[in-house]
mmCIF file with all atom_site columns, C-alpha atoms and ligand atoms in Angstrom:
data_model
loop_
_atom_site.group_PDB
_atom_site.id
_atom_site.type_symbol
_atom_site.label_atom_id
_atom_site.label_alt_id
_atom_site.label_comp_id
_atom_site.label_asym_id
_atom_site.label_entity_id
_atom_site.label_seq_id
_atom_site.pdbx_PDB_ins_code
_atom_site.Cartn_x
_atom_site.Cartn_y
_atom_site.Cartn_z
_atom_site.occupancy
_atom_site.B_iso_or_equiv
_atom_site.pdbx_formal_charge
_atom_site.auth_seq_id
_atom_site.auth_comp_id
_atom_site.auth_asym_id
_atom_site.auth_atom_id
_atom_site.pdbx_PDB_model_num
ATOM   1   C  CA  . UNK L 1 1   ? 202.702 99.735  133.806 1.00 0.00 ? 28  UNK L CA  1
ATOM   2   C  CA  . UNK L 1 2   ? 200.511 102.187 134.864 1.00 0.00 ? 29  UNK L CA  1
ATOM   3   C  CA  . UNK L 1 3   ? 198.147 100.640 137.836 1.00 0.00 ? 30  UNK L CA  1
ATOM   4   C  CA  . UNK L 1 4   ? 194.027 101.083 138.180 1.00 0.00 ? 31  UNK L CA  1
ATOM   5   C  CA  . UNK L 1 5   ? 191.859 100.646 140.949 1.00 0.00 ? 32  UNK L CA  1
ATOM   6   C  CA  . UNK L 1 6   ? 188.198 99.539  139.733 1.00 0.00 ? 33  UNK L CA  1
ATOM   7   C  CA  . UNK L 1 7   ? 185.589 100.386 142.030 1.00 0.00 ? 34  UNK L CA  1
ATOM   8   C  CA  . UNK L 1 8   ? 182.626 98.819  141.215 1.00 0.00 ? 35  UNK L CA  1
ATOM   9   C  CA  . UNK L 1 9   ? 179.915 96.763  142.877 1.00 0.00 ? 36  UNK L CA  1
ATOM   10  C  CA  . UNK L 1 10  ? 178.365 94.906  139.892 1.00 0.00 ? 37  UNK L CA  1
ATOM   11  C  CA  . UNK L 1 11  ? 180.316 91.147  139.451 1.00 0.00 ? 38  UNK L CA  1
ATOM   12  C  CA  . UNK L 1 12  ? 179.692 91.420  135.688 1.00 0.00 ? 39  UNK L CA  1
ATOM   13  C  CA  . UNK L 1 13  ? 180.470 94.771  135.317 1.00 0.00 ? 40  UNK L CA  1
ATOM   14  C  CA  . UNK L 1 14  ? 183.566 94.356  137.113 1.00 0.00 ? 41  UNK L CA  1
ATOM   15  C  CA  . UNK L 1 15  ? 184.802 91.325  136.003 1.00 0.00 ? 42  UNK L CA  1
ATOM   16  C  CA  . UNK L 1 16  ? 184.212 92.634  131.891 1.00 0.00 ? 43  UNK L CA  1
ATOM   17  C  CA  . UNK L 1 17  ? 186.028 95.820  132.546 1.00 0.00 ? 44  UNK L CA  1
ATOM   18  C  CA  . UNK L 1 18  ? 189.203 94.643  134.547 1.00 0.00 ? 45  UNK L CA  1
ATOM   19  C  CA  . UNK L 1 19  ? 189.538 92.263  131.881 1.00 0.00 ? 46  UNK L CA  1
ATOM   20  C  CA  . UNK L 1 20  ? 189.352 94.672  128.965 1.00 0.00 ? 47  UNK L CA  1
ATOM   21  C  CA  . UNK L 1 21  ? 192.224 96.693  130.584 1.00 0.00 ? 48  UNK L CA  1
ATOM   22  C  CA  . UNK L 1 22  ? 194.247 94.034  131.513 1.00 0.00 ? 49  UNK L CA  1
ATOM   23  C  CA  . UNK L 1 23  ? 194.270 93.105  127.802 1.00 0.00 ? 50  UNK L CA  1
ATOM   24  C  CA  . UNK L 1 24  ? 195.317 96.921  127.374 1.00 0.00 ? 51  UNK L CA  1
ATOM   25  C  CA  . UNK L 1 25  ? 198.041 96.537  129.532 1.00 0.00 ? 52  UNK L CA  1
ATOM   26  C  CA  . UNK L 1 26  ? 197.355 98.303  132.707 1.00 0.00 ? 53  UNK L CA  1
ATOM   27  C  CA  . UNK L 1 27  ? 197.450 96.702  136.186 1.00 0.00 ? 54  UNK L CA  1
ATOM   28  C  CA  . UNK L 1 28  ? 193.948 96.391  137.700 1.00 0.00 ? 55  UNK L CA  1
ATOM   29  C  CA  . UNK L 1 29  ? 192.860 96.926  141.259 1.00 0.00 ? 56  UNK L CA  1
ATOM   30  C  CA  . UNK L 1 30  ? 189.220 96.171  142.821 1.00 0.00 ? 57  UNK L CA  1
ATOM   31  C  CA  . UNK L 1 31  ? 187.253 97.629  145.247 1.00 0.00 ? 58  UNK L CA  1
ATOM   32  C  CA  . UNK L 1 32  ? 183.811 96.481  145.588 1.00 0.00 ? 59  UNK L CA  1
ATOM   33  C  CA  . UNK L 1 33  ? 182.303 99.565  147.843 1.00 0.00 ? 60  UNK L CA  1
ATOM   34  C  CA  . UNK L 1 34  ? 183.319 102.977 148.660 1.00 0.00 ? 61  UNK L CA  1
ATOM   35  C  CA  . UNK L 1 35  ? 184.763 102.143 151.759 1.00 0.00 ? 62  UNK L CA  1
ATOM   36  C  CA  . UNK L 1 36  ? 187.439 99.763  150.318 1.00 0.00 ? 63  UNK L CA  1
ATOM   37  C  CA  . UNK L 1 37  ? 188.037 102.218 147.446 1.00 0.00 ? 64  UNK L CA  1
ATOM   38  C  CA  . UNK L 1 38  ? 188.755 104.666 150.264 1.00 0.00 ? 65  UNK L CA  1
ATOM   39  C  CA  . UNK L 1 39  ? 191.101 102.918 152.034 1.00 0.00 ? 66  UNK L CA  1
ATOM   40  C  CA  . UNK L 1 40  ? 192.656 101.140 149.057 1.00 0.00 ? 67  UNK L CA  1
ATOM   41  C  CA  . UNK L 1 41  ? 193.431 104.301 147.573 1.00 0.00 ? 68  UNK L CA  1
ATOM   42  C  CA  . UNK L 1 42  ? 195.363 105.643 150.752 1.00 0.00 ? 69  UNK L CA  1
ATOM   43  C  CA  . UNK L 1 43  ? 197.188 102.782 151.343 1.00 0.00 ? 70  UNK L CA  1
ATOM   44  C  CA  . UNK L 1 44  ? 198.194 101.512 147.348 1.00 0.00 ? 71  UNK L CA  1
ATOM   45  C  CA  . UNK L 1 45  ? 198.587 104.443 145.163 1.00 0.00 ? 72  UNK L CA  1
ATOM   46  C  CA  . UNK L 1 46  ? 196.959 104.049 142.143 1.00 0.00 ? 73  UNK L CA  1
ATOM   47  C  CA  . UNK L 1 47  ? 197.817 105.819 138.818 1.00 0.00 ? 74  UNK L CA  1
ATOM   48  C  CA  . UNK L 1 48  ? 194.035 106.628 138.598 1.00 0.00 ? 75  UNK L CA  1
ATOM   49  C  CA  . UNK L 1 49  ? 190.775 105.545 139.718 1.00 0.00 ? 76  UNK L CA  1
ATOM   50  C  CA  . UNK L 1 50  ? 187.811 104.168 137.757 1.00 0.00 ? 77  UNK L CA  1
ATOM   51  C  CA  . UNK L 1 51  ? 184.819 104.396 140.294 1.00 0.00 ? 78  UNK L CA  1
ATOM   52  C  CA  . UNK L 1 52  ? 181.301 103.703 139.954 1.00 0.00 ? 79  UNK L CA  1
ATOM   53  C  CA  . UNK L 1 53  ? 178.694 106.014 141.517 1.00 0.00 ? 80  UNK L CA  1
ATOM   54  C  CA  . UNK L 1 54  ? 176.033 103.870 143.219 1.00 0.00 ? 81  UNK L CA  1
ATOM   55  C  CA  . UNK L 1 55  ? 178.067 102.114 145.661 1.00 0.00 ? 82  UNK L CA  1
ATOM   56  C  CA  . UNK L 1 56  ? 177.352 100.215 148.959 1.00 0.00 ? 83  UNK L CA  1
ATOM   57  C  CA  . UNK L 1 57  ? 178.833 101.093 152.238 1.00 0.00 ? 84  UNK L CA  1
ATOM   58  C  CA  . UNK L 1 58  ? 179.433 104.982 151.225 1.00 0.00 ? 85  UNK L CA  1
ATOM   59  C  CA  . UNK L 1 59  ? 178.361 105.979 147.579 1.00 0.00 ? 86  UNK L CA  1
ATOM   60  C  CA  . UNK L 1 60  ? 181.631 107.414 144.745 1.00 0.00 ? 87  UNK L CA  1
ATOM   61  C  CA  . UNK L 1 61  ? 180.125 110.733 145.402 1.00 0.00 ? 88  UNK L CA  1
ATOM   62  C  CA  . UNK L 1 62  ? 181.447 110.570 149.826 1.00 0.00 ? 89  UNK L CA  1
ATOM   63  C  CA  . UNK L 1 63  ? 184.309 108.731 148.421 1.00 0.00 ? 90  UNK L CA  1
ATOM   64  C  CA  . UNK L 1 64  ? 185.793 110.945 146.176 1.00 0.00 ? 91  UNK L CA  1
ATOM   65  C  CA  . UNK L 1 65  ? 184.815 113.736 148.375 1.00 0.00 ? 92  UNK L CA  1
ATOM   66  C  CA  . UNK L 1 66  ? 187.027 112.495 150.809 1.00 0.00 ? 93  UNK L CA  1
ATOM   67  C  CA  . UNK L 1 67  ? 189.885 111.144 148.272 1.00 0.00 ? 94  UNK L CA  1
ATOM   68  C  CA  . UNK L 1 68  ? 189.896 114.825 147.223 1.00 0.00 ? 95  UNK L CA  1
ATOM   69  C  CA  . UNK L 1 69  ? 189.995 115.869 150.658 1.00 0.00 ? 96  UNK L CA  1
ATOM   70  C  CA  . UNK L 1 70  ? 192.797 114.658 151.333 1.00 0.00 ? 97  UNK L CA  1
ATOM   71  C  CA  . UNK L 1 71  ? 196.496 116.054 150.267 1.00 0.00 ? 98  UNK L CA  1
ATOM   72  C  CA  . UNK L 1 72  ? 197.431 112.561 150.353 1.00 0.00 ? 99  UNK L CA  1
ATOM   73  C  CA  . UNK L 1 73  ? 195.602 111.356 147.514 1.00 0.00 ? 100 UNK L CA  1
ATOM   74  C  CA  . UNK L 1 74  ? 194.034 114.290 145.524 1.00 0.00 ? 101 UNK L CA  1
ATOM   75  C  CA  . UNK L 1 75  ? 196.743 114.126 143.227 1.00 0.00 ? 102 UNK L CA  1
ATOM   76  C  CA  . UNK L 1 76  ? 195.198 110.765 142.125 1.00 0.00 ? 103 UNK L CA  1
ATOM   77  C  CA  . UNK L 1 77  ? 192.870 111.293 139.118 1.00 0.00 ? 104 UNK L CA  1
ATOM   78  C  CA  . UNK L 1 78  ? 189.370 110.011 139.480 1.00 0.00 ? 105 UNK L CA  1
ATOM   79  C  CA  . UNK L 1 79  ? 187.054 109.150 136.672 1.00 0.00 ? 106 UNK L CA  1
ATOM   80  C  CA  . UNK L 1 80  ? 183.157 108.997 137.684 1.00 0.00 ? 107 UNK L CA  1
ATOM   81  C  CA  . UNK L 1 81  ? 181.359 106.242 136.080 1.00 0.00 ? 108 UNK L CA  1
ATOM   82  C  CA  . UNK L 1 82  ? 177.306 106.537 136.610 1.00 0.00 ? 109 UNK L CA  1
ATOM   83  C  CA  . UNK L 1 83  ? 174.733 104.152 134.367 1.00 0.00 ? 110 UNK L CA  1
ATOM   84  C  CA  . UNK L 1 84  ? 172.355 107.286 133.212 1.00 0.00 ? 111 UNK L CA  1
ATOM   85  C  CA  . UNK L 1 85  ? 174.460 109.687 130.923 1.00 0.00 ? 112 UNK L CA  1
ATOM   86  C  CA  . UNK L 1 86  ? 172.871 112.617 132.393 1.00 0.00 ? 113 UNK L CA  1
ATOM   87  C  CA  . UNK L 1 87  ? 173.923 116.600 132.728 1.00 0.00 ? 114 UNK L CA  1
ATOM   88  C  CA  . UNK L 1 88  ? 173.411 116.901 135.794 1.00 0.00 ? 115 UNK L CA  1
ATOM   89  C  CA  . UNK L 1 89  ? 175.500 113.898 136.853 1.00 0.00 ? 116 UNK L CA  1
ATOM   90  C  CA  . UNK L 1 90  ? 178.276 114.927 135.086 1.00 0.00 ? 117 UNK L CA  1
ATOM   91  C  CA  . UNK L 1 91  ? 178.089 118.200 136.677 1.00 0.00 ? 118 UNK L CA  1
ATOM   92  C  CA  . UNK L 1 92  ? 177.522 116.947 139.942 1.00 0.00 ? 119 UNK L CA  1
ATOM   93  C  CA  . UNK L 1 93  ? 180.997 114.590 139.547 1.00 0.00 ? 120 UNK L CA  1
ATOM   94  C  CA  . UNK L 1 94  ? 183.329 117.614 138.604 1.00 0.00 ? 121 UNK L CA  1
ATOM   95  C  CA  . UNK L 1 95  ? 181.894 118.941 141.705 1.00 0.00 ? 122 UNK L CA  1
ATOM   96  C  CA  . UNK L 1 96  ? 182.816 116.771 144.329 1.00 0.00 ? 123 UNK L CA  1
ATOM   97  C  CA  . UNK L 1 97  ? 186.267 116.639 142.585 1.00 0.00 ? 124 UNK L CA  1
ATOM   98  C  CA  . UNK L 1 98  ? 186.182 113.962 140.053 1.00 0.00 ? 125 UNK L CA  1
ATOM   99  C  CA  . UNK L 1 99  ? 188.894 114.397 137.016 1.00 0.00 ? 126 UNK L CA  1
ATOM   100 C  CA  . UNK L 1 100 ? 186.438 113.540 134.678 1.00 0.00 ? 127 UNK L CA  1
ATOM   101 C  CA  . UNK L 1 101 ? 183.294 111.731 133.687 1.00 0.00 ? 128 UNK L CA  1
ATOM   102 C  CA  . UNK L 1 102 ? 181.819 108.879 131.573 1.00 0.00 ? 129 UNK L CA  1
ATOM   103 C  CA  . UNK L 1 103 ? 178.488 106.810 131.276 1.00 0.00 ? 130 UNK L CA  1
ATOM   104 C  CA  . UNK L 1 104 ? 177.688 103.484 131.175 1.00 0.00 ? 131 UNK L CA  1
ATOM   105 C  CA  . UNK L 1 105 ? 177.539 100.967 129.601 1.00 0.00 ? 132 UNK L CA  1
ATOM   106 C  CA  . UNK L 1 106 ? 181.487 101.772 129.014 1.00 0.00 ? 133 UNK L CA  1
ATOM   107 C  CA  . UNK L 1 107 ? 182.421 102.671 125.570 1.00 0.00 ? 134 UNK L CA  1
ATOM   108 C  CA  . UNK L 1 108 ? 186.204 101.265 125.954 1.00 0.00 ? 135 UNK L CA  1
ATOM   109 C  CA  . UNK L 1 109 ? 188.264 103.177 123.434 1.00 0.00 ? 136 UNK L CA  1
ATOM   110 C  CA  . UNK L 1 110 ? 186.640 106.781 124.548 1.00 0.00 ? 137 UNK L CA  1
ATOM   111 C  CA  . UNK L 1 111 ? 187.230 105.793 128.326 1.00 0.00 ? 138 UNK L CA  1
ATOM   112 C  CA  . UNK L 1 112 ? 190.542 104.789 127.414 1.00 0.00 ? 139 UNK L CA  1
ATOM   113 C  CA  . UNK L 1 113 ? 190.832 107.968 125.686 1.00 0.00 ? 140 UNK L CA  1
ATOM   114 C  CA  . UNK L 1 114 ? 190.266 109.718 128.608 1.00 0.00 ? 141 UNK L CA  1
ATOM   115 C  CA  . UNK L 1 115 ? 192.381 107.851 131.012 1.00 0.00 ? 142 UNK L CA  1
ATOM   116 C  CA  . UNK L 1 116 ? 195.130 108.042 128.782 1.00 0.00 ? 143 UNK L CA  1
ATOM   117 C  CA  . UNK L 1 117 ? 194.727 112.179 128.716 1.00 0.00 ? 144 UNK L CA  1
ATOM   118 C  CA  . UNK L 1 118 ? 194.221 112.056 132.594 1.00 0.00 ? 145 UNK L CA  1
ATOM   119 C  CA  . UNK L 1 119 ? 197.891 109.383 132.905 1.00 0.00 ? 146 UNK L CA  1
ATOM   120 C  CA  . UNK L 1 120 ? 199.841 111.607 130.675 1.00 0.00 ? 147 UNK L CA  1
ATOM   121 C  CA  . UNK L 1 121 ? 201.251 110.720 128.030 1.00 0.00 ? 148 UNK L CA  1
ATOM   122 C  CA  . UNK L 1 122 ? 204.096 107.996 129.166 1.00 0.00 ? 149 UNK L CA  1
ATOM   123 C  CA  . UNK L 1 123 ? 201.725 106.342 131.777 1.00 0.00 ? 150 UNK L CA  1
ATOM   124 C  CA  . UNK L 1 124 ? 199.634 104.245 129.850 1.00 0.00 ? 151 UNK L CA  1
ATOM   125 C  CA  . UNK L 1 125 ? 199.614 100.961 129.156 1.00 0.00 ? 152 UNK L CA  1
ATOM   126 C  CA  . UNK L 1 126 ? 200.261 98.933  126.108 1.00 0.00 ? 153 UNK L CA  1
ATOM   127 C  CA  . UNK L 1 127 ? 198.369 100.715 123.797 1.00 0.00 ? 154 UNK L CA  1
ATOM   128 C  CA  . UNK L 1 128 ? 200.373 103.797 124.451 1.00 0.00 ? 155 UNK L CA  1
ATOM   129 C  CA  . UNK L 1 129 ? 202.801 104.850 121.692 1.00 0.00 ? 156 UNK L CA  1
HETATM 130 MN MN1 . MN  M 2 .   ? 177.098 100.310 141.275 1.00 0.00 ? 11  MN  M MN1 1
#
């Protein structure tokens, strides 16, 4: 079962999400700033990570700079989630490193979609066939 931390600072955002891909069948980690998603990514290994943008303590942008920075985890694929689908966002994520991009509000099958692409194709979760 492939295994996702969630970094995101919005309760209802977080809580709607992790539960949408538990019912897909992946394990679900949370961080709730970009500190935490930092330090949780060193130290459990994620498949992949699902982070949010506008986050306290340091934003996803420092986070994923450093993720990337570092041999230990830039193997892990990061996908940047922002609120405002715009250009220059998306731009900006494949920039600082991110695997890939999406907007929200979350459109779950095309995120899926995309982490599905990012886990290969025998690290999904249930839905994988
Ligand atoms: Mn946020």
């Amino acid at each position: 079962m492939a295994r996702i931390l969630l970094v995101e600072d919005n309760e209802m955002n977080r809580d709607m999400l992790s539960r949408r891909l538990n019912r897909r069948g992946f394990e679900v980690l949370i961080a709730e700033d970009g500190g935490l998603a930092v330090s949780m990514t060193q130290t459990e290994r994620p498949d992949l990570v699902l982070m949010d943008m506008s986050l306290p303590v340091i934003d996803g942008w420092e986070a994923t700079r450093r993720l990337k920075a570092d041999p230990e985890t830039a193997g892990i694929p990061i996908i940047a989630l922002t609120a405002h689908a715009m250009d220059s966002d998306r731009e900006r994520a494949l920039e600082v490193g991110c695997d890939d991009y999406d907007s929200k509000p979350v459109d779950l099958p095309r995120l899926l979609g995309k982490i599905e692409t990012l886990l290969g194709s025998d690290g999904g979760g249930a839905g994988s066939s």
